[in-house]
Tab-separated table of C-alpha atoms in Angstrom:
chain	number	residue	atom	x	y	z
A	1	MET	CA	59.925	31.575	20.402
A	2	ASN	CA	63.166	29.633	20.155
A	3	LEU	CA	65.240	29.776	17.489
A	4	ILE	CA	63.547	27.017	14.840
A	5	GLN	CA	60.270	28.316	14.953
A	6	THR	CA	62.044	32.310	14.015
A	7	LEU	CA	63.411	29.945	11.199
A	8	GLU	CA	59.897	28.272	9.769
A	9	GLN	CA	58.160	32.008	10.839
A	10	GLU	CA	60.785	32.796	8.007
A	11	GLU	CA	60.251	30.315	5.406
A	12	ILE	CA	57.587	30.735	6.237
A	13	ASN	CA	57.166	34.484	4.970
A	14	ARG	CA	59.391	33.849	2.519
A	15	LEU	CA	57.468	31.272	0.122
A	16	GLY	CA	54.051	33.921	0.388
A	17	LYS	CA	52.054	31.607	0.762
A	18	LYS	CA	48.469	33.214	0.960
A	19	ILE	CA	46.484	30.017	2.821
A	20	PRO	CA	43.248	31.213	3.716
A	21	ASP	CA	42.009	29.532	7.547
A	22	PHE	CA	39.756	26.886	7.144
A	23	MET	CA	39.200	24.246	10.188
A	24	PRO	CA	38.016	20.689	9.169
A	25	GLY	CA	34.249	19.762	7.661
A	26	ASP	CA	35.185	22.521	5.546
A	27	THR	CA	34.702	21.637	2.787
A	28	VAL	CA	37.894	22.975	-0.076
A	29	ILE	CA	38.945	23.164	-3.482
A	30	VAL	CA	43.289	22.401	-3.163
A	31	SER	CA	44.371	23.242	-6.857
A	32	VAL	CA	47.054	20.665	-7.168
A	33	ASN	CA	50.400	20.865	-9.524
A	34	VAL	CA	49.983	17.981	-11.627
A	35	VAL	CA	53.192	16.624	-13.755
A	36	GLU	CA	52.478	14.241	-16.931
A	37	GLY	CA	55.867	13.913	-18.165
A	38	SER	CA	56.608	17.637	-19.588
A	39	ARG	CA	54.045	18.620	-19.532
A	40	LYS	CA	52.463	20.913	-16.555
A	41	ARG	CA	48.977	21.291	-15.587
A	42	VAL	CA	45.870	22.035	-12.608
A	43	GLN	CA	44.147	20.113	-10.984
A	44	ALA	CA	41.415	20.491	-8.779
A	45	TYR	CA	40.161	17.881	-5.742
A	46	GLU	CA	38.018	18.962	-3.662
A	47	GLY	CA	36.209	17.781	-0.300
A	48	VAL	CA	35.411	17.898	3.191
A	49	VAL	CA	39.192	18.641	5.328
A	50	ILE	CA	38.511	15.943	7.864
A	51	ALA	CA	41.640	16.620	10.135
A	52	LYS	CA	44.477	19.318	10.221
A	53	ARG	CA	47.819	18.935	11.810
A	54	ASN	CA	49.576	22.874	12.525
A	55	ARG	CA	53.387	22.159	13.079
A	56	GLY	CA	54.284	25.786	11.161
A	57	LEU	CA	56.342	24.335	8.335
A	58	ASN	CA	54.919	20.737	8.420
A	59	SER	CA	51.421	21.687	8.536
A	60	GLY	CA	49.015	19.281	6.203
A	61	PHE	CA	45.606	18.601	6.212
A	62	THR	CA	43.674	15.281	5.128
A	63	VAL	CA	40.670	15.696	2.191
A	64	ARG	CA	38.039	13.583	1.626
A	65	LYS	CA	35.662	12.504	-0.965
A	66	ILE	CA	33.283	10.403	-2.621
A	67	SER	CA	34.546	9.274	-5.707
A	68	SER	CA	32.438	6.950	-7.790
A	69	GLY	CA	31.287	5.824	-4.750
A	70	GLU	CA	34.266	5.202	-3.744
A	71	GLY	CA	35.557	7.229	-0.265
A	72	VAL	CA	39.885	8.935	-1.018
A	73	GLU	CA	41.197	10.324	0.995
A	74	ARG	CA	44.210	12.895	0.351
A	75	THR	CA	47.134	14.670	2.463
A	76	PHE	CA	48.524	17.547	1.895
A	77	GLN	CA	51.031	19.687	3.341
A	78	THR	CA	50.070	22.936	4.061
A	79	TYR	CA	53.526	24.755	2.294
A	80	SER	CA	53.842	22.135	-0.381
A	81	PRO	CA	54.857	23.762	-3.830
A	82	LEU	CA	52.788	21.552	-5.400
A	83	ILE	CA	49.463	23.223	-4.290
A	84	ALA	CA	48.773	25.837	-6.182
A	85	GLY	CA	45.900	27.176	-3.920
A	86	ILE	CA	43.340	26.614	-1.115
A	87	GLU	CA	39.873	27.271	-1.687
A	88	VAL	CA	37.040	27.377	0.838
A	89	LYS	CA	33.412	26.501	-0.754
A	90	ARG	CA	31.409	26.209	2.998
A	91	ARG	CA	32.094	25.943	6.529
A	92	GLY	CA	30.552	22.820	8.028
A	93	ASP	CA	29.548	22.927	11.088
A	94	VAL	CA	30.840	20.226	13.114
A	95	ARG	CA	32.389	19.993	16.812
A	96	ARG	CA	35.694	17.981	16.205
A	97	ALA	CA	38.653	18.269	15.274
A	98	LYS	CA	39.295	14.618	14.179
A	99	LEU	CA	36.178	13.852	11.544
A	100	TYR	CA	37.605	10.303	11.188
A	101	TYR	CA	34.495	8.659	12.124
A	102	LEU	CA	32.730	9.822	8.699
A	103	ARG	CA	34.741	7.041	7.166
A	104	GLU	CA	32.359	4.527	7.956
A	105	ARG	CA	29.716	6.698	6.835
A	106	SER	CA	27.877	6.883	4.531
A	107	GLY	CA	25.105	8.967	2.115
A	108	ARG	CA	22.529	11.134	4.402
A	109	SER	CA	24.745	10.272	7.742
A	110	ALA	CA	27.901	11.333	7.096
A	111	ARG	CA	26.436	14.957	5.733
A	112	ILE	CA	28.056	18.032	7.450
A	113	LYS	CA	26.065	20.792	8.580
A	114	GLU	CA	26.245	24.501	6.759
A	115	LYS	CA	28.086	27.143	9.423
A	116	LEU	CA	25.120	29.598	9.505
A	117	PRO	CA	26.751	33.658	9.772
A	118	GLY	CA	26.063	34.543	13.508
A	119	LYS	CA	24.678	37.539	14.853
A	120	SER	CA	27.094	39.294	15.042
A	121	SER	CA	28.857	39.186	11.953
A	122	ALA	CA	26.672	40.347	10.161
A	123	ALA	CA	25.617	43.357	12.212
A	124	ALA	CA	29.104	43.647	11.455
A	125	ALA	CA	29.657	43.464	8.296
A	126	GLN	CA	26.775	46.132	7.776
């Protein structure tokens, strides 16, 4: 590892954020710290991860949800202090890294199959 990668890894460890392992196609709930005037509150943003960018400290991901019949996408920086937490609600079974094709789809055609645990992981759990 070169010097910059080492420094970035130290910074990630210093932040101490517990980021769950999620992939494009997964449905996640992102808890975002929102500041309104002098008040600070946590807002939940739930949607499907359509893209993930792994760049160490500069990692990010894009979440898409349908709000009032309109598609809304929001990009988050993984290690941002504005993110209070990330929770994986459902695992999606997709074959692509970027799910931009979901932008043109709506309703049933935009649905993503759920990834069910395989036999090997079920046997290991017992």
